XYZ file of C-alpha atoms in Angstrom:
391
model
C 0.000 0.000 0.000
C 3.025 2.254 -0.470
C 1.307 3.833 -3.488
C -1.664 4.897 -1.367
C 0.660 6.304 1.297
C 2.533 8.339 -1.328
C -0.685 9.884 -2.675
C -1.914 10.480 0.864
C 1.237 12.434 1.705
C 0.732 14.724 -1.297
C -2.919 15.155 -0.365
C -2.023 16.079 3.211
C 0.321 18.756 1.887
C -2.489 20.249 -0.204
C -4.937 20.166 2.696
C -2.362 21.819 4.968
C -1.799 24.586 2.428
C -5.564 25.096 2.062
C -5.928 25.409 5.843
C -3.037 27.881 6.059
C -4.464 29.847 3.134
C -7.849 29.970 4.856
C -6.298 31.367 8.051
C -4.259 33.897 6.085
C -7.300 35.015 4.067
C -9.390 35.415 7.189
C -6.720 37.440 9.002
C -5.987 39.643 5.970
C -9.642 40.379 5.269
C -10.361 41.091 8.948
C -7.443 43.514 9.088
C -8.579 45.190 5.872
C -12.129 45.451 7.172
C -10.921 47.097 10.390
C -8.887 49.600 8.378
C -11.861 50.529 6.178
C -14.157 50.839 9.215
C -11.670 53.130 10.967
C -11.415 55.298 7.847
C -15.194 55.443 7.584
C -15.443 56.373 11.268
C -12.982 59.224 10.807
C -14.942 60.587 7.855
C -18.168 60.451 9.836
C -16.590 62.089 12.902
C -14.788 64.986 11.212
C -17.071 65.395 8.227
C -16.172 65.709 4.599
C -16.504 69.526 4.636
C -13.990 69.940 7.442
C -11.464 67.543 5.981
C -8.708 68.732 3.715
C -9.469 67.429 0.222
C -5.832 66.580 -0.403
C -5.644 64.599 2.825
C -8.939 62.907 2.000
C -7.670 62.038 -1.472
C -4.492 60.535 -0.035
C -6.463 58.517 2.527
C -8.814 57.114 -0.115
C -5.914 56.344 -2.454
C -4.094 54.531 0.361
C -7.273 52.606 1.178
C -7.697 51.511 -2.462
C -4.027 50.527 -2.595
C -4.358 48.403 0.541
C -7.428 46.658 -0.863
C -5.711 46.021 -4.198
C -2.524 44.720 -2.546
C -4.483 42.378 -0.289
C -6.515 40.974 -3.181
C -3.386 40.485 -5.297
C -1.581 38.804 -2.398
C -4.469 36.386 -1.803
C -4.759 35.654 -5.537
C -1.018 34.958 -5.742
C -1.133 32.639 -2.721
C -4.152 30.833 -4.199
C -2.310 30.379 -7.480
C 0.576 28.737 -5.604
C -1.841 26.090 -4.323
C -2.616 25.028 -7.919
C 0.860 23.512 -8.161
C 0.264 21.386 -5.073
C -3.084 20.222 -6.434
C -1.507 19.205 -9.734
C 1.133 17.221 -7.819
C -1.651 15.067 -6.357
C -2.831 14.195 -9.849
C 0.722 13.415 -10.929
C 1.220 11.239 -7.844
C -1.938 9.278 -8.714
C -0.785 8.802 -12.302
C 2.691 7.785 -11.142
C 1.573 5.294 -8.488
C -1.545 3.767 -10.011
C -2.285 2.104 -13.314
C -5.352 3.482 -15.019
C -5.606 0.437 -17.283
C -6.349 -2.789 -15.366
C -8.161 -4.717 -18.084
C -5.075 -6.921 -18.522
C -5.895 -8.747 -15.291
C -9.682 -8.507 -15.416
C -12.073 -10.820 -17.229
C -14.089 -8.621 -19.595
C -17.077 -10.965 -19.631
C -17.341 -11.461 -15.868
C -20.564 -9.429 -15.600
C -22.110 -10.340 -18.949
C -24.465 -12.865 -17.408
C -27.802 -11.412 -16.165
C -27.569 -13.707 -13.155
C -24.172 -12.284 -12.170
C -25.438 -8.745 -12.669
C -28.306 -9.588 -10.333
C -25.872 -10.901 -7.703
C -23.775 -7.738 -7.994
C -26.810 -5.473 -7.622
C -28.031 -7.435 -4.588
C -24.574 -7.159 -2.986
C -24.509 -3.385 -3.544
C -28.044 -3.029 -2.163
C -27.131 -5.023 0.944
C -24.058 -2.826 1.443
C -26.216 0.311 1.192
C -28.652 -1.110 3.734
C -25.764 -1.834 6.092
C -24.538 1.752 5.733
C -27.994 3.157 6.473
C -28.359 4.624 2.954
C -31.912 3.314 2.639
C -33.196 5.795 0.055
C -30.224 5.143 -2.247
C -30.785 1.383 -1.905
C -34.460 1.769 -2.819
C -33.586 3.830 -5.908
C -31.059 1.191 -6.995
C -33.671 -1.551 -6.555
C -36.115 0.346 -8.771
C -33.589 1.103 -11.498
C -31.958 -2.342 -11.548
C -35.161 -4.329 -11.089
C -33.805 -6.098 -8.000
C -36.512 -7.278 -5.613
C -35.452 -7.479 -1.966
C -37.774 -9.351 0.374
C -39.006 -7.267 3.320
C -37.891 -9.996 5.737
C -34.289 -9.461 4.547
C -34.601 -5.692 4.661
C -36.180 -5.338 8.113
C -33.130 -6.442 10.172
C -30.977 -3.799 8.491
C -33.603 -1.126 9.162
C -33.695 -2.016 12.866
C -29.904 -2.284 13.096
C -29.392 1.155 11.545
C -32.092 2.690 13.744
C -30.342 1.428 16.889
C -26.872 2.432 15.658
C -28.099 5.916 14.843
C -29.498 6.200 18.384
C -26.166 5.021 19.835
C -24.304 7.642 17.821
C -26.646 10.208 19.409
C -25.743 8.627 22.801
C -29.264 7.261 23.257
C -29.008 3.793 24.821
C -32.708 2.960 25.168
C -33.303 1.298 21.759
C -30.158 -0.823 22.145
C -31.128 -1.843 25.680
C -34.619 -2.842 24.547
C -33.125 -4.933 21.741
C -30.575 -6.568 24.068
C -33.240 -7.480 26.635
C -35.475 -8.939 23.915
C -32.561 -11.081 22.627
C -30.994 -11.818 26.021
C -30.934 -15.601 25.753
C -29.501 -15.635 22.253
C -26.796 -13.170 23.319
C -25.943 -15.332 26.316
C -25.568 -18.311 23.991
C -22.917 -16.270 22.140
C -21.182 -15.364 25.451
C -21.885 -11.749 24.583
C -21.194 -8.926 27.058
C -23.346 -6.443 25.123
C -26.236 -6.124 27.595
C -23.925 -5.614 30.595
C -21.861 -2.986 28.758
C -25.036 -1.144 27.742
C -26.213 -1.071 31.388
C -22.714 -0.035 32.450
C -22.649 2.854 29.973
C -26.129 3.986 31.048
C -24.974 3.943 34.688
C -21.923 6.045 33.742
C -24.184 8.538 31.945
C -26.097 8.916 35.227
C -22.820 9.529 37.063
C -22.140 12.368 34.643
C -25.193 14.144 36.060
C -23.584 14.499 39.477
C -25.452 14.459 42.793
C -28.770 15.133 41.069
C -28.742 11.563 39.689
C -27.407 9.823 42.811
C -30.697 8.188 43.834
C -31.513 7.167 40.251
C -28.013 5.652 39.847
C -28.454 3.601 43.033
C -31.815 2.319 41.826
C -30.435 1.540 38.368
C -27.618 -0.498 39.901
C -30.180 -3.292 40.407
C -29.809 -4.072 36.697
C -26.301 -5.396 37.429
C -27.588 -8.266 39.582
C -27.857 -10.869 36.732
C -24.237 -10.113 35.760
C -22.688 -10.206 39.246
C -20.957 -13.551 38.826
C -19.256 -12.701 35.526
C -18.551 -8.983 35.977
C -18.029 -8.651 39.722
C -14.881 -6.519 39.430
C -16.471 -4.079 36.966
C -19.556 -3.721 39.168
C -17.400 -3.031 42.239
C -15.623 -0.235 40.360
C -18.939 1.308 39.295
C -20.357 1.211 42.824
C -17.124 2.570 44.283
C -17.337 5.605 42.021
C -20.512 6.708 43.866
C -18.356 7.732 46.855
C -16.760 10.488 44.713
C -20.005 11.697 43.158
C -20.142 14.802 45.358
C -16.674 15.944 44.270
C -17.109 14.928 40.629
C -16.049 11.689 38.956
C -13.663 13.624 36.702
C -11.653 14.601 39.820
C -11.531 11.068 41.240
C -9.503 7.873 40.670
C -12.464 6.711 38.565
C -12.068 9.378 35.888
C -11.345 6.650 33.308
C -15.071 5.776 33.433
C -15.781 8.996 31.535
C -13.611 8.227 28.489
C -15.475 9.139 25.302
C -14.186 6.198 23.233
C -16.692 3.963 25.029
C -19.432 5.067 22.659
C -17.467 3.971 19.595
C -16.694 0.689 21.369
C -20.360 -0.008 22.178
C -21.325 0.658 18.540
C -18.703 -1.852 17.422
C -19.846 -4.489 19.956
C -23.496 -4.033 19.022
C -22.742 -4.344 15.291
C -20.682 -7.497 15.851
C -23.255 -9.245 18.057
C -26.276 -8.148 16.032
C -24.692 -9.429 12.832
C -23.846 -12.706 14.586
C -27.495 -13.163 15.599
C -28.638 -12.381 12.053
C -26.120 -14.816 10.571
C -24.254 -11.998 8.814
C -20.599 -11.090 8.667
C -19.586 -7.948 10.555
C -18.062 -6.464 7.413
C -20.085 -5.954 4.269
C -19.230 -8.542 1.561
C -18.785 -5.647 -0.869
C -16.306 -3.930 1.487
C -14.348 -7.148 1.943
C -14.271 -7.805 -1.808
C -13.160 -4.248 -2.521
C -10.412 -4.381 0.113
C -9.252 -7.764 -1.202
C -9.128 -6.382 -4.741
C -7.058 -3.392 -3.595
C -4.520 -5.758 -2.051
C -4.477 -8.233 -4.938
C -4.484 -5.862 -7.916
C -0.921 -4.476 -7.534
C 0.452 -8.027 -7.234
C -1.450 -9.178 -10.317
C -0.300 -6.160 -12.313
C 3.330 -6.899 -11.407
C 2.942 -10.571 -12.333
C 1.356 -9.629 -15.656
C 4.232 -7.259 -16.398
C 6.826 -9.927 -15.617
C 4.998 -12.445 -17.841
C 4.962 -9.972 -20.732
C 8.651 -9.042 -20.275
C 9.753 -12.664 -20.271
C 7.342 -13.549 -23.076
C 5.728 -16.364 -21.100
C 2.337 -15.981 -22.720
C 1.118 -19.466 -21.842
C 1.621 -19.145 -18.088
C -1.593 -17.248 -17.350
C -4.233 -17.859 -19.980
C -7.408 -17.785 -17.855
C -8.273 -14.563 -16.100
C -10.699 -16.316 -13.755
C -7.758 -18.235 -12.302
C -4.907 -16.611 -10.370
C -1.343 -17.534 -11.394
C -0.088 -17.283 -7.793
C -1.508 -17.373 -4.304
C -2.099 -13.927 -2.835
C -2.014 -13.482 0.936
C -4.889 -11.199 1.932
C -4.103 -11.328 5.655
C -5.954 -12.913 8.528
C -8.715 -10.294 8.330
C -10.002 -11.977 5.184
C -9.887 -15.516 6.603
C -13.407 -16.837 7.126
C -13.317 -20.596 6.574
C -11.204 -23.176 4.790
C -12.368 -24.059 1.288
C -10.670 -25.674 -1.667
C -11.809 -25.388 -5.252
C -10.429 -27.895 -7.715
C -8.333 -25.989 -10.291
C -9.191 -28.597 -12.941
C -12.947 -28.956 -12.591
C -13.389 -25.522 -10.995
C -15.666 -26.989 -8.345
C -15.509 -26.676 -4.589
C -14.510 -29.927 -2.963
C -16.835 -31.771 -0.585
C -16.903 -34.893 1.568
C -17.849 -37.007 -1.442
C -15.268 -35.282 -3.618
C -12.343 -34.410 -1.288
C -9.058 -32.724 -2.249
C -6.209 -35.122 -3.092
C -2.470 -34.340 -2.848
C -0.298 -35.768 -5.598
C 3.320 -36.898 -5.109
C 4.567 -33.725 -6.803
C 2.733 -31.592 -4.223
C -0.092 -30.318 -6.443
C -3.661 -30.731 -5.193
C -6.749 -31.593 -7.250
C -10.144 -33.075 -6.455
C -10.819 -36.823 -6.433
C -13.192 -36.489 -9.426
C -10.447 -34.729 -11.399
C -7.952 -37.440 -10.401
C -10.277 -40.158 -11.687
C -10.881 -38.333 -14.974
C -7.172 -37.727 -15.573
C -6.204 -41.334 -14.881
C -5.330 -43.156 -18.091
C -4.230 -46.817 -18.222
C -3.490 -46.858 -14.531
C -1.181 -43.831 -14.758
C -1.700 -40.179 -13.915
C 0.189 -37.229 -15.344
C 0.001 -34.124 -13.172
C -1.866 -31.352 -15.034
C 0.607 -28.771 -13.668
C 3.949 -30.513 -14.051
C 5.139 -33.401 -16.256
C 5.545 -35.841 -13.364
C 3.912 -39.177 -14.069
C 2.702 -41.131 -11.047
C 0.426 -43.822 -9.744
C -3.075 -42.522 -8.819
C -3.082 -44.764 -5.725
C -0.178 -42.724 -4.310
C -2.394 -39.658 -3.976
C -3.399 -38.821 -0.403
C -6.555 -37.151 0.837
C -6.119 -33.754 2.463
C -8.146 -32.626 5.478
C -8.526 -28.900 6.189
């Protein structure tokens, strides 16, 4: 991702110059405005009749000169920024390839069925992001029909997340109580952390909320065995309520990052209950493509330089394995590179002597006269020597 970092550095320079230019413009215009107001006040105080016309002419000429110089200075400084902006474009052109068709299958979206899958994935992503109106417009224009039962969970999830961002815990608490047993089955701490955060919000109110905080502490009873230490800390903070929690050893309870944390926990647990991944499939696919594309472009360039045209002939098959990091690991799967089918219990992956792996169905089809020639290398071997692989 060095290319992205390089462009980001150029962009930060431009943004810094824009901020500095904004401060300079504001200061210069304020100073000019004060000067003009002072000159106007002098004219009003002494009167035009009493003022010497030569002095008045000089004052007005000086005022016009100051205005002209300020405008020219701001225009010159603004023109200097154009060079920084153009450097961003040059950095993008230098670090990124505009033409990626060499590693992309042109016909990948030709099928109406695949177009439908793509539209559904985009719609789901929009629902996850809370962009409901945009998702509805896309459904109408693309003809995609989304069942209300699939849409409703996203509507509720976004409603609760929006309330959490506004620091309103009630919708999330109602949802957590309604799904208490299912959350407990996941060993989730969501409900306790919601009650904890609500208790802390009461502490923020000072002595006026002391009685309400004591009464609300009863909600911690079901969690006493698992969160005893946390509950003790919360109850201990009540001793310092009169002097202010922010001036006590418990000031860490007031950290603002807890709201971002509770949003993340709610999203994770809600998606788990709905059988959804925390990250949008479209986001994961896009991030994976960003990581894989530079590697594929480099491989394609090497193949062309060495004139190895037969090495990578199918664009729906990668010439090398690309490590996308543990973030993109979801489950172990193996697709047979020969039959292009995912292996199963009835058709497991088989490791050949040479180290290449194919499915059992492919092994049987490639066997000829009791011999097998590896489809990837010229090694000839006995099919019975192949061993089943277990992931």
